[in-house]
Coordinates of C-alpha atoms and ligand atoms in Angstrom, one line a residue:
M17 CA -151.4 -127.5 -101.0
A18 CA -150.6 -131.0 -101.7
Q19 CA -147.3 -130.8 -99.7
D20 CA -144.9 -128.6 -97.8
K21 CA -143.5 -127.1 -101.0
L22 CA -143.5 -123.2 -101.5
W23 CA -144.5 -123.7 -104.9
G24 CA -147.2 -126.4 -104.2
G25 CA -150.2 -124.3 -105.4
R26 CA -150.4 -125.6 -108.9
F27 CA -149.8 -129.2 -107.9
S28 CA -152.4 -131.7 -106.9
Q29 CA -150.2 -134.7 -106.2
P30 CA -147.1 -134.8 -104.0
T31 CA -143.6 -135.2 -105.7
D32 CA -142.3 -138.8 -105.9
K33 CA -140.0 -139.3 -103.0
F34 CA -137.1 -140.3 -105.3
V35 CA -137.8 -137.5 -107.7
E36 CA -137.5 -135.2 -104.7
E37 CA -134.1 -136.6 -103.8
F38 CA -132.9 -136.7 -107.3
T39 CA -133.8 -133.0 -107.9
A40 CA -132.6 -131.7 -104.6
S41 CA -129.4 -129.7 -104.3
I42 CA -129.6 -128.9 -100.5
A43 CA -127.0 -131.5 -99.8
F44 CA -124.3 -129.4 -101.6
D45 CA -125.8 -125.9 -101.9
Q46 CA -126.2 -125.6 -98.1
R47 CA -122.7 -124.3 -98.0
M48 CA -124.0 -121.1 -99.5
Y49 CA -126.3 -120.3 -96.6
R50 CA -124.4 -117.2 -95.4
Y51 CA -124.6 -115.6 -98.9
D52 CA -128.2 -116.6 -99.4
I53 CA -129.0 -114.7 -96.2
Q54 CA -126.7 -111.8 -96.8
G55 CA -128.5 -111.4 -100.2
S56 CA -131.9 -111.6 -98.7
I57 CA -131.2 -109.1 -96.3
A58 CA -130.0 -106.6 -98.8
H59 CA -133.1 -107.4 -100.9
A60 CA -135.5 -106.8 -98.1
R61 CA -133.9 -103.5 -97.2
M62 CA -134.3 -102.4 -100.7
L63 CA -137.9 -103.6 -100.8
A64 CA -138.6 -101.3 -97.9
K65 CA -136.6 -98.4 -99.2
Q66 CA -138.8 -98.6 -102.3
S67 CA -142.0 -98.9 -100.4
I68 CA -142.6 -102.4 -101.9
I69 CA -142.9 -103.8 -98.4
S70 CA -143.2 -101.8 -95.2
A71 CA -140.3 -100.9 -93.0
A72 CA -141.9 -102.9 -90.2
D73 CA -142.1 -106.0 -92.4
A74 CA -138.5 -105.6 -93.5
E75 CA -137.4 -105.3 -90.0
Q76 CA -139.2 -108.6 -89.0
I77 CA -137.8 -110.4 -92.1
I78 CA -134.3 -109.1 -91.5
S79 CA -134.3 -110.2 -87.8
G80 CA -135.9 -113.6 -88.7
L81 CA -133.0 -114.1 -91.3
E82 CA -130.4 -113.1 -88.7
G83 CA -131.9 -115.7 -86.2
I84 CA -131.7 -118.3 -89.0
L85 CA -128.2 -117.5 -89.6
A86 CA -127.3 -117.8 -86.0
D87 CA -129.2 -121.3 -85.9
I88 CA -127.3 -122.6 -88.9
E89 CA -123.9 -121.5 -87.5
A90 CA -124.9 -123.2 -84.2
E91 CA -125.7 -126.3 -86.2
N92 CA -129.4 -126.0 -85.0
F93 CA -131.0 -126.1 -88.4
D94 CA -132.7 -129.1 -90.1
F95 CA -132.0 -128.9 -93.8
K96 CA -134.9 -130.7 -95.5
V97 CA -134.5 -132.6 -98.9
S98 CA -138.2 -132.0 -99.4
L99 CA -137.5 -128.2 -99.6
E100 CA -135.0 -128.9 -102.5
D101 CA -132.4 -126.2 -102.1
I102 CA -130.9 -123.7 -99.8
H103 CA -133.1 -120.9 -101.0
M104 CA -136.3 -122.7 -100.1
N105 CA -135.0 -124.1 -96.8
I106 CA -134.2 -120.7 -95.6
E107 CA -137.5 -119.2 -96.9
A108 CA -139.6 -121.8 -95.5
R109 CA -137.8 -121.6 -92.1
L110 CA -138.4 -117.8 -92.2
I111 CA -142.2 -118.2 -92.7
E112 CA -142.2 -120.7 -89.9
R113 CA -140.5 -118.3 -87.6
I114 CA -142.1 -115.0 -88.3
G115 CA -145.3 -116.1 -90.0
P116 CA -146.9 -115.0 -93.4
V117 CA -144.9 -111.8 -93.5
G118 CA -141.9 -113.9 -94.3
G119 CA -143.6 -114.8 -97.6
K120 CA -143.0 -111.1 -98.7
L121 CA -139.3 -111.6 -99.0
H122 CA -139.4 -113.3 -102.3
T123 CA -141.3 -110.3 -103.9
A124 CA -139.6 -109.0 -107.0
R125 CA -137.0 -111.9 -107.0
S126 CA -136.8 -115.4 -108.3
R127 CA -134.6 -118.4 -107.4
N128 CA -133.0 -117.9 -110.7
D129 CA -131.5 -114.5 -109.9
Q130 CA -131.0 -115.5 -106.3
V131 CA -128.8 -118.5 -107.0
A132 CA -126.8 -116.4 -109.5
L133 CA -126.2 -114.0 -106.6
D134 CA -125.3 -116.6 -104.1
V135 CA -122.8 -118.3 -106.2
R136 CA -121.1 -115.0 -107.1
L137 CA -120.9 -114.0 -103.5
Y138 CA -119.6 -117.3 -102.5
L139 CA -117.0 -117.4 -105.1
R140 CA -116.0 -113.8 -104.5
D141 CA -115.1 -114.8 -100.8
E142 CA -113.3 -117.9 -101.8
L143 CA -111.3 -116.1 -104.4
Q144 CA -109.9 -113.9 -101.5
A145 CA -109.1 -116.9 -99.4
I146 CA -107.4 -118.6 -102.4
A147 CA -105.3 -115.4 -103.1
V148 CA -104.1 -115.6 -99.5
Y149 CA -102.9 -119.1 -99.9
L150 CA -101.3 -118.5 -103.3
D151 CA -99.5 -115.5 -101.8
A152 CA -98.2 -117.7 -99.0
L153 CA -96.8 -120.2 -101.5
Q154 CA -95.1 -117.3 -103.6
Q155 CA -93.7 -116.0 -100.3
A156 CA -92.2 -119.5 -99.6
L157 CA -90.7 -119.8 -102.9
L158 CA -89.0 -116.3 -102.7
D159 CA -87.7 -117.2 -99.2
Q160 CA -86.2 -120.5 -100.4
A161 CA -84.7 -118.8 -103.4
E162 CA -83.0 -116.3 -101.3
A163 CA -81.8 -118.8 -98.8
N164 CA -80.2 -120.9 -101.5
L165 CA -78.7 -118.3 -103.8
A166 CA -75.3 -120.1 -103.8
V167 CA -76.8 -123.4 -104.9
I168 CA -76.2 -124.6 -108.5
M169 CA -78.2 -127.4 -110.0
P170 CA -78.3 -128.7 -113.5
G171 CA -80.8 -127.1 -115.9
Y172 CA -82.5 -129.4 -118.2
T173 CA -84.0 -129.7 -121.6
H174 CA -85.6 -133.0 -122.6
L175 CA -84.7 -134.0 -119.0
Q176 CA -81.1 -134.1 -120.2
T177 CA -78.5 -132.0 -118.4
A178 CA -78.3 -128.7 -120.4
Q179 CA -76.6 -125.9 -118.7
P180 CA -76.1 -125.2 -115.0
V181 CA -78.6 -122.8 -113.3
L182 CA -79.1 -121.5 -109.8
F183 CA -81.6 -123.4 -107.8
A184 CA -83.0 -120.1 -106.9
H185 CA -83.6 -119.3 -110.6
H186 CA -85.5 -122.6 -111.0
L187 CA -87.7 -121.7 -108.0
L188 CA -88.4 -118.2 -109.4
A189 CA -89.6 -119.9 -112.5
Y190 CA -92.5 -121.2 -110.4
Y191 CA -92.9 -117.8 -108.8
E192 CA -93.6 -116.3 -112.1
M193 CA -96.2 -118.9 -113.0
F194 CA -98.0 -118.3 -109.7
R195 CA -97.8 -114.5 -110.2
R196 CA -99.7 -114.9 -113.6
D197 CA -102.1 -117.2 -111.8
A198 CA -102.7 -114.5 -109.1
G199 CA -103.4 -112.1 -112.0
R200 CA -105.9 -114.5 -113.7
L201 CA -107.8 -115.0 -110.4
A202 CA -107.9 -111.2 -110.0
D203 CA -109.4 -111.0 -113.4
V204 CA -112.0 -113.5 -112.6
A205 CA -112.9 -111.3 -109.4
K206 CA -113.2 -108.3 -111.6
R207 CA -115.6 -109.8 -114.0
L208 CA -117.6 -111.4 -111.3
D209 CA -118.2 -108.0 -109.7
E210 CA -121.8 -107.3 -111.0
L211 CA -125.0 -107.7 -109.1
P212 CA -127.3 -110.3 -110.8
L213 CA -130.3 -109.7 -108.4
G214 CA -133.1 -107.9 -110.1
A215 CA -133.3 -110.3 -113.3
G216 CA -136.1 -112.0 -111.7
A217 CA -136.9 -115.4 -113.3
L218 CA -135.7 -114.2 -116.7
A219 CA -137.3 -110.9 -117.9
G220 CA -136.8 -108.5 -115.0
T221 CA -139.5 -107.5 -112.5
T222 CA -142.7 -105.3 -112.5
F223 CA -141.7 -104.0 -109.2
P224 CA -139.9 -100.5 -108.9
I225 CA -136.8 -102.1 -107.4
D226 CA -133.4 -100.2 -107.0
R227 CA -130.7 -102.6 -108.2
E228 CA -127.9 -100.1 -107.6
Y229 CA -128.8 -99.8 -104.0
V230 CA -128.6 -103.6 -103.6
A231 CA -125.4 -103.6 -105.4
E232 CA -124.0 -101.0 -103.1
Q233 CA -125.0 -102.9 -100.0
L234 CA -123.4 -106.1 -101.2
G235 CA -120.3 -104.4 -102.4
F236 CA -120.7 -104.9 -106.2
A237 CA -119.1 -102.4 -108.5
G238 CA -122.2 -102.4 -110.8
V239 CA -125.3 -104.3 -111.9
T240 CA -125.6 -106.8 -114.7
R241 CA -127.1 -105.4 -117.9
N242 CA -129.5 -108.0 -119.4
S243 CA -131.7 -110.2 -117.4
L244 CA -131.8 -113.1 -119.7
D245 CA -128.0 -113.2 -119.7
T246 CA -127.9 -112.7 -116.0
V247 CA -129.9 -115.9 -115.0
S248 CA -128.1 -118.0 -117.7
D249 CA -124.6 -116.9 -117.3
R250 CA -122.1 -119.1 -115.6
D251 CA -119.0 -117.7 -117.3
F252 CA -117.6 -116.6 -114.0
A253 CA -117.6 -120.1 -112.6
I254 CA -116.0 -121.5 -115.9
E255 CA -113.4 -118.8 -115.9
F256 CA -112.5 -119.6 -112.4
C257 CA -112.2 -123.2 -113.2
A258 CA -110.1 -122.5 -116.2
A259 CA -107.8 -120.2 -114.1
A260 CA -107.7 -123.0 -111.4
S261 CA -106.8 -125.6 -114.0
I262 CA -103.9 -123.6 -115.1
L263 CA -102.8 -123.0 -111.6
M264 CA -103.1 -126.7 -110.9
M265 CA -101.1 -127.5 -114.0
H266 CA -98.3 -125.4 -112.4
L267 CA -98.6 -127.1 -109.0
S268 CA -98.6 -130.4 -110.8
R269 CA -95.3 -129.6 -112.6
L270 CA -93.7 -128.5 -109.4
S271 CA -95.0 -131.8 -107.9
E272 CA -93.5 -133.7 -110.6
E273 CA -90.1 -132.1 -110.0
L274 CA -90.3 -132.6 -106.2
I275 CA -91.0 -136.3 -106.8
L276 CA -88.0 -136.8 -109.1
W277 CA -85.8 -134.6 -107.0
S278 CA -86.6 -136.5 -103.8
S279 CA -85.9 -139.8 -105.4
A280 CA -82.7 -141.7 -104.6
D281 CA -81.5 -141.3 -108.1
F282 CA -81.6 -137.5 -108.1
N283 CA -81.4 -136.9 -104.4
F284 CA -81.6 -133.1 -104.7
V285 CA -84.0 -132.4 -101.9
E286 CA -85.6 -133.9 -99.0
L287 CA -89.3 -133.4 -98.2
S288 CA -90.1 -133.0 -94.6
D289 CA -91.5 -136.3 -93.0
A290 CA -94.8 -134.5 -92.5
F291 CA -95.5 -134.6 -96.2
C292 CA -94.6 -138.2 -96.8
T293 CA -95.7 -141.7 -95.9
G294 CA -93.9 -145.0 -95.6
S295 CA -94.6 -148.3 -97.3
S296 CA -96.5 -151.0 -95.6
I297 CA -94.0 -153.6 -97.0
M298 CA -90.7 -151.8 -97.9
P299 CA -89.3 -150.3 -94.7
Q300 CA -86.8 -148.1 -96.6
K301 CA -89.4 -146.0 -98.4
K302 CA -90.5 -142.5 -97.8
N303 CA -93.1 -141.7 -100.4
P304 CA -93.9 -138.2 -101.6
D305 CA -97.5 -138.5 -101.1
V306 CA -98.4 -134.9 -101.0
P307 CA -96.9 -133.9 -104.3
E308 CA -98.2 -137.1 -105.9
L309 CA -101.8 -136.3 -104.7
V310 CA -101.6 -132.8 -105.8
R311 CA -100.4 -134.0 -109.2
G312 CA -103.3 -136.5 -109.3
K313 CA -105.9 -133.8 -108.1
T314 CA -104.9 -131.7 -111.0
G315 CA -106.9 -134.2 -113.1
R316 CA -110.1 -133.7 -111.3
V317 CA -109.8 -129.9 -111.4
Y318 CA -109.4 -130.3 -115.4
G319 CA -112.4 -132.7 -115.2
N320 CA -114.4 -130.0 -113.3
L321 CA -113.7 -127.4 -116.1
M322 CA -114.8 -129.8 -118.6
S323 CA -118.0 -130.6 -116.7
L324 CA -119.0 -126.9 -116.6
L325 CA -118.1 -126.2 -120.3
T326 CA -120.1 -129.3 -121.4
L327 CA -123.0 -128.5 -119.0
M328 CA -123.4 -125.0 -120.5
K329 CA -122.6 -125.7 -124.1
S330 CA -126.2 -126.3 -125.6
L331 CA -128.5 -124.6 -123.0
P332 CA -131.1 -122.4 -124.6
L333 CA -131.7 -119.1 -122.8
A334 CA -132.5 -118.6 -120.0
Y335 CA -132.4 -120.7 -116.8
N336 CA -132.5 -124.4 -117.1
K337 CA -132.4 -126.8 -114.2
D338 CA -129.3 -128.3 -115.7
M339 CA -127.5 -125.3 -114.2
Q340 CA -128.0 -126.7 -110.7
E341 CA -125.2 -129.1 -111.7
D342 CA -122.6 -126.1 -111.7
K343 CA -122.2 -126.3 -108.0
E344 CA -120.3 -129.5 -107.3
P345 CA -117.6 -129.0 -109.9
L346 CA -117.2 -125.4 -108.7
F347 CA -117.1 -126.3 -105.0
D348 CA -114.7 -129.3 -105.6
T349 CA -112.4 -126.9 -107.6
I350 CA -112.4 -124.4 -104.8
D351 CA -111.7 -127.0 -102.1
T352 CA -109.0 -128.8 -104.2
V353 CA -107.1 -125.6 -105.0
K354 CA -107.3 -124.3 -101.6
G355 CA -106.1 -127.5 -100.0
S356 CA -103.4 -127.9 -102.5
L357 CA -102.0 -124.4 -102.0
K358 CA -102.2 -124.6 -98.4
I359 CA -100.3 -127.8 -98.1
F360 CA -97.7 -126.7 -100.8
A361 CA -96.8 -123.3 -99.2
D362 CA -95.8 -125.2 -96.0
M363 CA -94.1 -128.1 -97.9
I364 CA -91.9 -125.5 -99.8
A365 CA -91.0 -123.6 -96.7
K366 CA -89.8 -126.9 -95.1
L367 CA -88.0 -128.3 -98.1
R368 CA -84.3 -129.4 -97.3
V369 CA -82.0 -128.6 -100.1
K370 CA -79.0 -130.9 -100.8
A371 CA -76.8 -128.4 -102.4
E372 CA -73.8 -130.7 -102.7
N373 CA -75.7 -133.3 -104.7
M374 CA -77.1 -130.7 -107.0
R375 CA -73.7 -129.3 -107.7
T376 CA -72.3 -132.7 -108.5
A377 CA -75.0 -133.4 -111.0
A378 CA -74.6 -130.0 -112.5
A379 CA -70.9 -130.8 -113.2
R380 CA -71.8 -133.9 -115.0
G381 CA -73.2 -134.0 -118.5
Y382 CA -70.7 -131.4 -120.0
S383 CA -73.1 -128.7 -118.9
T384 CA -70.5 -125.9 -119.7
A385 CA -70.1 -127.0 -123.4
T386 CA -72.2 -124.0 -124.5
D387 CA -69.8 -121.7 -122.6
V388 CA -66.8 -123.1 -124.6
A389 CA -68.8 -122.4 -127.8
D390 CA -69.7 -118.9 -126.6
Y391 CA -65.9 -118.4 -125.8
V392 CA -64.8 -119.2 -129.3
V393 CA -67.5 -117.1 -130.9
R394 CA -66.3 -114.1 -128.9
K395 CA -62.9 -114.9 -130.4
G396 CA -64.4 -114.4 -133.9
L397 CA -65.6 -117.8 -135.0
P398 CA -69.1 -118.0 -136.4
F399 CA -71.5 -119.8 -134.0
R400 CA -72.1 -122.7 -136.3
Q401 CA -68.4 -123.6 -136.5
A402 CA -68.1 -123.0 -132.8
H403 CA -70.8 -125.5 -132.2
E404 CA -68.8 -128.0 -134.4
V405 CA -65.7 -127.4 -132.4
V406 CA -67.3 -128.0 -129.1
G407 CA -69.1 -131.0 -130.4
K408 CA -65.7 -132.6 -131.1
T409 CA -64.5 -131.6 -127.9
V410 CA -67.4 -133.3 -126.0
R411 CA -66.9 -136.5 -128.0
Y412 CA -63.2 -136.4 -127.0
C413 CA -64.3 -136.0 -123.5
V414 CA -66.7 -138.9 -123.8
E415 CA -64.0 -141.1 -125.3
T416 CA -61.3 -140.2 -122.7
G417 CA -63.7 -140.2 -119.7
K418 CA -62.8 -136.6 -118.9
D419 CA -65.0 -133.5 -118.0
I420 CA -64.6 -130.3 -119.9
P421 CA -62.8 -128.3 -117.2
E422 CA -60.3 -131.2 -116.8
L423 CA -58.9 -130.8 -120.3
S424 CA -55.4 -129.5 -120.7
L425 CA -54.8 -126.4 -122.7
A426 CA -53.2 -128.6 -125.4
E427 CA -56.2 -130.9 -125.6
F428 CA -58.4 -127.9 -125.9
Q429 CA -56.3 -126.4 -128.7
Q430 CA -56.5 -129.7 -130.8
F431 CA -60.0 -128.5 -131.6
S432 CA -59.4 -124.7 -132.0
P433 CA -56.3 -122.6 -131.9
L434 CA -58.5 -119.8 -130.6
I435 CA -58.7 -121.4 -127.2
E436 CA -56.2 -119.8 -124.7
A437 CA -55.4 -120.3 -121.0
D438 CA -58.3 -117.9 -120.0
I439 CA -60.6 -120.7 -121.1
Y440 CA -60.6 -122.1 -117.5
D441 CA -62.2 -118.8 -116.3
F442 CA -65.3 -119.7 -118.4
V443 CA -65.9 -123.3 -117.9
T444 CA -66.6 -123.5 -114.1
L445 CA -70.2 -123.8 -112.9
E446 CA -70.0 -120.4 -111.3
A447 CA -68.5 -118.8 -114.4
S448 CA -71.2 -120.4 -116.6
V449 CA -74.0 -119.3 -114.3
N450 CA -72.8 -115.8 -113.6
A451 CA -72.1 -115.1 -117.3
R452 CA -75.9 -115.0 -117.9
R453 CA -76.5 -111.6 -116.5
A454 CA -79.2 -110.1 -118.8
T455 CA -82.7 -109.7 -117.3
G456 CA -84.3 -113.0 -116.8
G457 CA -80.9 -114.8 -116.8
T458 CA -79.6 -117.3 -114.2
A459 CA -76.6 -115.1 -113.1
R460 CA -76.6 -114.5 -109.3
E461 CA -76.9 -110.9 -109.7
A462 CA -79.8 -111.2 -112.2
V463 CA -81.6 -113.6 -109.8
E464 CA -81.0 -111.3 -106.8
R465 CA -82.5 -108.4 -108.8
E466 CA -85.6 -110.4 -109.5
I467 CA -86.0 -111.4 -105.9
R468 CA -85.8 -107.6 -104.8
R469 CA -88.1 -106.8 -107.5
A470 CA -90.6 -109.4 -106.5
R471 CA -90.5 -108.3 -102.9
Q472 CA -91.0 -104.6 -103.8
E473 CA -93.9 -105.5 -106.1
R474 CA -95.4 -107.5 -103.2
Q475 CA -94.8 -104.6 -100.8
A476 CA -96.4 -102.2 -103.1
K477 CA -99.4 -104.5 -103.3
S478 CA -100.1 -104.9 -99.7
Ligands
LIG518 N1 -131.3 -125.0 -106.9 C1 -131.5 -124.3 -108.1 C2 -130.0 -124.3 -108.8 O1 -129.1 -124.5 -108.1 C3 -131.9 -123.0 -107.8 C4 -132.6 -122.3 -109.0 C5 -133.9 -123.0 -109.1 N2 -134.7 -122.5 -110.1 C6 -135.8 -123.1 -110.7 N3 -136.3 -122.3 -111.5 N4 -136.0 -124.3 -110.4 O2 -130.0 -123.9 -109.8

């Protein structure tokens, strides 16, 4: 052998040093070590069960692998760039530890199906971790909603005051988005749930393996059905990055609102000091760094999705080395989503709500104009005419500097004789909000119903 390579037999010259570095993935794929070892142990057990290797050899291999796992966890393992990736680093170390019998581990297997397995196992665990963080954020939103059920804020369209809504209703809008995100991530986990090992390099293997047995050991629901597809499929990673992109888009929108709301101009909420920084020059400033960064990091998660889609778009079957480039975007997405969710759950839980300011803002901007229109519609006027009546009323308010609830009955009646003294029961903020009682509306009773429902759904899940 011209070098320490496990595949060195065919080669007469060593790899160029820079080429070695350029082609290596050990710097980033070492984070999958646990899954590589877990997969190898299951594989070795199967080889013995099928009498492809002896039980004694399997035992040696397995205890060797367990020793390596302990070494890596104890940070007592020297990852070598010359050994290219995590798979060969571990295999080479195994042979070093237990001798030539270690070389039997790779029977009936290829790095192509091995890496497909490792990435799936890794992502499967990370999906669970992400689900826990996402759940904590949903919990924080529900708690804040419940704690602020009496708080009314302006609801916006076009960022113009539209109609008053409960702050709790606004928070629950995000709860819904994250509920769908959780569903999408659970879907990713479902489709990921097939064992790739056994596909070999691309065509399957000549050894009498038992894939179902390996699947069972590793907790997969089944096995993949086509070896060529198995070693060239990265759909699961792309699907995850797509679901993560949507999730980050939601976090980014919430970030944007928190940034607006915590500005002096809105002044609706205050972020805890723990999530802000000061300015090096302007002493009065408290910058919403965390939501700004989450908004910014959304861009890199989108970028990762684009990287993976572009990486895969023209690859012929089956494995191509290009696919080694799948890991960094995937890992970066996992880290970014986890970090963002973790920090957000805490930030939402510690949000200080400035109820009075929200209420004052909600009362501005003629936010109950639609309620006056609905009122005259109930008295029999077609909605289009009602719209006209209230349009004129608002213009009068603008000209006279009055707000809708401040108009006298005579002033109201200039615009429609249908308006009577009970109009004042409909134009307060509370009346406006609480009139929207149908499922999904902002009335307090409707919002309380949704909080209860969400809590029940969560209880049923856990
Ligand atoms: N490090 C490689 C990757 O991440 C492992 C598979 C290598 N297979 C090969 N035929 N060179 O894709």
